CSV table of C-alpha atoms in Angstrom, one decimal:
chain,number,residue,atom,x,y,z
T,1,MET,CA,83.0,68.4,145.5
T,2,GLU,CA,82.7,64.7,144.6
T,3,ILE,CA,85.7,62.4,144.0
T,4,ASP,CA,85.1,62.0,140.3
T,5,GLN,CA,85.1,65.8,139.9
T,6,LEU,CA,88.4,66.0,141.7
T,7,LEU,CA,89.8,63.3,139.5
T,8,VAL,CA,88.8,65.2,136.4
T,9,ILE,CA,90.3,68.5,137.7
T,10,GLY,CA,93.5,66.6,138.6
T,11,PHE,CA,93.6,65.1,135.1
T,12,ILE,CA,93.2,68.5,133.4
T,13,ALA,CA,96.0,69.9,135.6
T,14,LEU,CA,98.3,66.9,135.0
T,15,PHE,CA,97.7,67.1,131.3
T,16,ALA,CA,98.5,70.8,131.2
T,17,ALA,CA,101.6,70.3,133.4
T,18,ALA,CA,102.8,67.4,131.2
T,19,SER,CA,102.3,69.5,128.0
T,20,GLY,CA,104.6,72.1,129.6
T,21,TYR,CA,107.1,69.5,130.7
T,22,PHE,CA,107.4,68.1,127.2
T,23,GLN,CA,107.6,71.6,125.8
T,24,LEU,CA,104.4,71.4,123.8
T,25,LEU,CA,103.3,74.4,125.8
T,26,LYS,CA,105.1,77.3,127.5
T,27,PRO,CA,104.3,77.9,131.2
T,28,SER,CA,101.8,80.5,130.4
T,29,GLY,CA,100.3,78.2,127.8
T,30,ALA,CA,100.0,75.4,130.3
T,31,ILE,CA,98.0,77.7,132.7
T,32,ALA,CA,95.8,78.9,129.8
T,33,ALA,CA,95.2,75.3,128.8
T,34,PHE,CA,94.2,74.4,132.3
T,35,LEU,CA,91.7,77.2,132.4
T,36,THR,CA,90.4,76.4,128.9
T,37,GLY,CA,90.0,72.7,129.8
T,38,MET,CA,88.1,73.6,133.0
T,39,SER,CA,85.7,75.9,131.1
T,40,ILE,CA,85.0,73.3,128.4
T,41,TRP,CA,84.5,70.5,131.0
T,42,ALA,CA,82.2,72.7,133.0
T,43,GLY,CA,80.0,73.2,130.0
T,44,PHE,CA,80.3,70.0,128.0
T,45,GLY,CA,81.7,67.4,130.4
T,46,LEU,CA,84.2,64.7,129.3
T,47,LYS,CA,82.9,64.8,125.7
T,48,GLY,CA,83.9,68.4,125.3
T,49,LEU,CA,87.3,67.7,126.8
T,50,PHE,CA,87.9,64.7,124.5
T,51,LEU,CA,87.0,66.8,121.4
T,52,MET,CA,89.5,69.5,122.5
T,53,GLY,CA,92.0,66.8,123.3
T,54,VAL,CA,91.8,65.5,119.7
T,55,PHE,CA,92.7,68.9,118.4
T,56,PHE,CA,95.5,69.5,120.9
T,57,LEU,CA,97.2,66.1,120.5
T,58,THR,CA,97.0,66.0,116.7
T,59,SER,CA,98.1,69.6,116.3
T,60,SER,CA,101.0,69.1,118.8
T,61,LEU,CA,102.2,66.0,117.0
T,62,LEU,CA,102.0,67.6,113.6
T,63,SER,CA,104.0,70.6,114.8
T,64,ARG,CA,106.8,68.1,115.7
T,65,TYR,CA,106.4,66.1,112.5
T,66,LYS,CA,109.4,66.6,110.2
T,67,SER,CA,110.6,69.4,112.4
T,68,LYS,CA,113.9,69.5,110.7
T,69,VAL,CA,112.3,70.4,107.4
T,70,LYS,CA,110.3,73.1,109.1
T,71,GLU,CA,113.3,74.8,110.8
T,72,HIS,CA,113.3,77.6,108.2
T,73,LEU,CA,109.8,78.7,109.5
T,74,GLY,CA,111.6,80.2,112.5
T,75,GLU,CA,112.7,83.0,110.2
T,76,LEU,CA,109.2,83.7,109.1
T,77,HIS,CA,107.0,83.1,112.1
T,78,GLU,CA,106.9,85.2,115.3
T,79,LYS,CA,106.6,82.2,117.6
T,80,GLY,CA,107.9,78.6,117.8
T,81,SER,CA,106.0,75.3,118.2
T,82,ALA,CA,105.7,75.5,122.0
T,83,ARG,CA,102.4,77.5,122.4
T,84,ASP,CA,102.1,80.4,124.9
T,85,TRP,CA,98.9,81.6,126.5
T,86,ALA,CA,98.0,83.8,123.5
T,87,GLN,CA,98.2,80.9,121.1
T,88,VAL,CA,96.1,78.7,123.4
T,89,ALA,CA,93.5,81.5,123.8
T,90,ALA,CA,93.5,82.1,120.0
T,91,ASN,CA,92.7,78.5,119.2
T,92,GLY,CA,90.6,77.5,122.3
T,93,GLY,CA,89.2,80.8,123.5
T,94,THR,CA,85.9,80.5,121.5
T,95,ALA,CA,85.5,76.9,122.8
T,96,ALA,CA,86.1,78.1,126.4
T,97,ILE,CA,83.5,80.9,126.0
T,98,ALA,CA,81.0,78.3,124.6
T,99,GLY,CA,81.7,76.1,127.6
T,100,LEU,CA,80.9,78.8,130.1
T,101,ALA,CA,77.9,79.9,128.2
T,102,HIS,CA,76.5,76.3,128.1
T,103,PHE,CA,77.2,75.9,131.8
T,104,ILE,CA,75.2,79.1,132.6
T,105,SER,CA,72.5,78.6,130.0
T,106,PRO,CA,72.4,75.1,128.4
T,107,ASP,CA,71.5,75.1,124.8
T,108,PRO,CA,72.4,72.8,121.8
T,109,LEU,CA,73.5,76.0,120.1
T,110,TRP,CA,76.7,76.1,122.2
T,111,ILE,CA,77.6,72.5,121.2
T,112,ILE,CA,77.8,73.5,117.6
T,113,VAL,CA,79.8,76.6,118.5
T,114,LEU,CA,82.3,74.4,120.4
T,115,ALA,CA,82.6,72.0,117.5
T,116,ILE,CA,83.0,74.6,114.8
T,117,SER,CA,85.6,76.6,116.7
T,118,ILE,CA,87.7,73.5,117.3
T,119,ALA,CA,87.2,72.3,113.7
T,120,SER,CA,88.3,75.7,112.4
T,121,ALA,CA,91.4,75.7,114.7
T,122,ASN,CA,92.2,72.1,113.6
T,123,ALA,CA,91.7,72.8,109.9
T,124,ASP,CA,94.0,75.8,110.1
T,125,THR,CA,96.7,74.0,112.1
T,126,TRP,CA,96.7,71.0,109.8
T,127,ALA,CA,96.9,73.3,106.8
T,128,SER,CA,99.9,75.2,108.3
T,129,GLU,CA,101.8,72.2,109.6
T,130,LEU,CA,101.3,69.9,106.6
T,131,GLY,CA,101.0,72.6,103.9
T,132,VAL,CA,104.6,73.7,104.4
T,133,LEU,CA,105.7,70.1,103.3
T,134,SER,CA,104.1,70.6,99.9
T,135,ARG,CA,106.5,70.1,97.0
T,136,GLN,CA,105.2,73.3,95.4
T,137,GLN,CA,105.4,76.8,96.9
T,138,PRO,CA,102.0,78.2,97.9
T,139,VAL,CA,100.2,81.0,96.1
T,140,SER,CA,99.4,84.3,97.9
T,141,ILE,CA,95.7,85.0,97.7
T,142,LYS,CA,96.6,88.7,97.6
T,143,SER,CA,99.2,88.9,94.8
T,144,PHE,CA,98.5,85.5,93.2
T,145,LYS,CA,102.2,84.9,93.1
T,146,ARG,CA,104.3,82.0,94.5
T,147,VAL,CA,105.6,82.8,98.0
T,148,PRO,CA,107.9,81.0,100.4
T,149,ARG,CA,106.3,78.1,102.3
T,150,GLY,CA,104.8,79.1,105.6
T,151,THR,CA,103.9,82.6,104.5
T,152,SER,CA,100.6,83.8,106.0
T,153,GLY,CA,97.8,84.5,103.5
T,154,ALA,CA,99.0,81.8,101.0
T,155,ILE,CA,97.4,78.5,99.9
T,156,SER,CA,98.5,75.3,98.3
T,157,GLY,CA,96.6,72.2,97.1
T,158,PHE,CA,98.2,70.0,99.7
T,159,GLY,CA,97.5,72.5,102.5
T,160,THR,CA,93.9,72.8,101.4
T,161,ALA,CA,93.4,69.1,101.5
T,162,ALA,CA,95.1,68.9,104.9
T,163,SER,CA,92.7,71.7,106.1
T,164,ALA,CA,89.7,69.7,105.0
T,165,ALA,CA,91.0,66.5,106.7
T,166,GLY,CA,91.5,68.4,109.9
T,167,SER,CA,88.0,69.8,109.9
T,168,LEU,CA,86.5,66.5,109.0
T,169,LEU,CA,88.2,64.7,111.9
T,170,ILE,CA,86.6,67.1,114.4
T,171,ALA,CA,83.2,67.0,112.7
T,172,LEU,CA,83.1,63.2,112.8
T,173,THR,CA,84.4,63.0,116.3
T,174,GLY,CA,82.0,65.6,117.5
T,175,GLY,CA,79.1,64.0,115.7
T,176,TYR,CA,79.9,60.7,117.4
T,177,LEU,CA,80.4,62.1,120.9
T,178,PHE,CA,77.3,64.2,120.9
T,179,ASP,CA,75.2,61.8,118.9
T,180,GLU,CA,74.5,64.2,116.1
T,181,GLY,CA,73.3,63.5,112.6
T,182,THR,CA,74.8,63.9,109.1
T,183,SER,CA,73.6,67.5,108.6
T,184,TRP,CA,75.2,68.5,111.8
T,185,ILE,CA,78.5,66.9,110.9
T,186,LEU,CA,78.4,68.4,107.4
T,187,SER,CA,77.8,71.9,108.9
T,188,VAL,CA,80.7,71.6,111.4
T,189,PHE,CA,82.9,70.4,108.6
T,190,LEU,CA,82.1,73.2,106.2
T,191,PHE,CA,82.3,75.9,108.8
T,192,GLY,CA,85.6,74.5,110.0
T,193,VAL,CA,87.0,74.7,106.5
T,194,THR,CA,85.5,78.2,106.2
T,195,GLY,CA,87.3,79.3,109.4
T,196,SER,CA,90.6,78.1,107.9
T,197,PHE,CA,89.9,80.0,104.7
T,198,LEU,CA,89.1,83.1,106.8
T,199,ASP,CA,92.3,82.7,108.6
T,200,THR,CA,94.2,82.8,105.3
T,201,LEU,CA,92.1,85.8,104.1
T,202,PHE,CA,92.8,87.7,107.3
T,203,GLY,CA,96.4,86.7,107.2
T,204,ALA,CA,96.8,88.2,103.7
T,205,TYR,CA,95.0,91.4,104.3
T,206,ILE,CA,94.9,92.5,107.9
T,207,GLN,CA,97.7,90.7,109.7
T,208,ALA,CA,100.8,92.8,110.3
T,209,GLY,CA,103.7,91.9,108.0
T,210,PHE,CA,107.2,93.1,108.3
T,211,LYS,CA,110.4,93.2,106.2
T,212,CYS,CA,113.9,92.9,107.5
T,213,VAL,CA,115.8,96.1,106.8
T,214,ARG,CA,119.1,94.2,106.3
T,215,CYS,CA,118.2,91.0,104.3
T,216,ASN,CA,114.7,92.1,103.0
T,217,LEU,CA,113.1,88.9,104.2
T,218,PHE,CA,109.3,89.1,104.7
T,219,THR,CA,108.5,88.0,108.2
T,220,GLU,CA,106.1,88.2,111.2
T,221,LYS,CA,108.9,89.1,113.5
T,222,LEU,CA,109.4,92.5,115.1
T,223,THR,CA,113.2,92.1,114.9
T,224,HIS,CA,115.4,90.2,112.4
T,225,CYS,CA,119.1,90.2,111.8
T,226,THR,CA,119.3,91.8,115.3
T,227,LEU,CA,117.5,94.9,113.9
T,228,PRO,CA,113.9,96.2,114.2
T,229,THR,CA,111.9,95.2,111.1
T,230,LYS,CA,109.8,97.6,109.0
T,231,GLN,CA,106.1,97.1,108.8
T,232,VAL,CA,104.9,96.8,105.2
T,233,SER,CA,101.4,95.5,105.5
T,234,GLY,CA,98.4,95.0,107.8
T,235,PHE,CA,97.6,96.5,111.1
T,236,THR,CA,100.3,96.6,113.8
T,237,TRP,CA,98.2,95.1,116.6
T,238,ILE,CA,96.9,92.2,114.5
T,239,ASN,CA,99.3,89.3,114.7
T,240,ASN,CA,98.8,85.6,113.9
T,241,ASP,CA,97.2,84.9,117.3
T,242,VAL,CA,94.6,87.7,116.7
T,243,VAL,CA,93.9,86.3,113.2
T,244,ASN,CA,93.4,82.8,114.6
T,245,PHE,CA,91.0,83.9,117.3
T,246,ILE,CA,89.0,86.1,114.9
T,247,SER,CA,88.7,83.4,112.3
T,248,CYS,CA,87.5,80.7,114.8
T,249,LEU,CA,85.0,83.2,116.3
T,250,THR,CA,83.7,84.3,113.0
T,251,ALA,CA,83.2,80.8,111.7
T,252,ALA,CA,81.4,79.9,115.0
T,253,ILE,CA,79.1,83.0,114.7
T,254,MET,CA,78.3,82.0,111.1
T,255,GLY,CA,77.4,78.6,112.3
T,256,MET,CA,75.2,80.1,115.1
T,257,ALA,CA,73.4,82.2,112.6
T,258,LEU,CA,72.6,79.2,110.3
T,259,TYR,CA,71.5,77.2,113.3
T,260,ASN,CA,69.0,79.9,114.4
T,261,ILE,CA,67.7,80.2,110.8
T,262,LEU,CA,67.1,76.5,110.4
């Protein structure tokens, strides 16, 4: 193994360890991030790593942005801002698979899979982290009623704009890194936004939702007010991590289909 390869591996390990040290990732998340980074580097080199880094850094910073205002989300969401292995896999799993596939059998198809999956993850993260700061409560796409900020399956104008901005950043960065044209950038952008919308759709209709038996709060948590919560919607085994992974993967598959048609 050459010195430059050892340096890259060391950088990936250091980055993952530092993310754990600064509590951006839990220990399991740091290990998953290292493996994800290695897979992406194996397939796409430093360009792929940089693209994933843009997602990770912006999403991590946004999760800390106005954290005091977001404290109430701890009552709604199953997990906190420090990501564990499942959250890393949910957002980076499709990109890691694309990296391994491109390493085994190089094809431009896998580059667009990488970009769309990251654009989708970034779009959803930006929508979640910035959408909760909207002045108006979001609207559930299932009931069409106003629901508390941070509720899965709900949208707001501000959150939708944030989603588009997050997807556009990855599309433009990917287009520059891989020297792709306008149509490629537009495709990644649109499928990234589509992935974020699918995340909202799945969150509304198939993600498990629970209600506290004591205070009647709708939540993603299995326990609340020290008591087990009651499931009131969705499928038990489908949590937010599963929804994130499915939406990223679905958007990437749709992009693959269009790529093959064109």
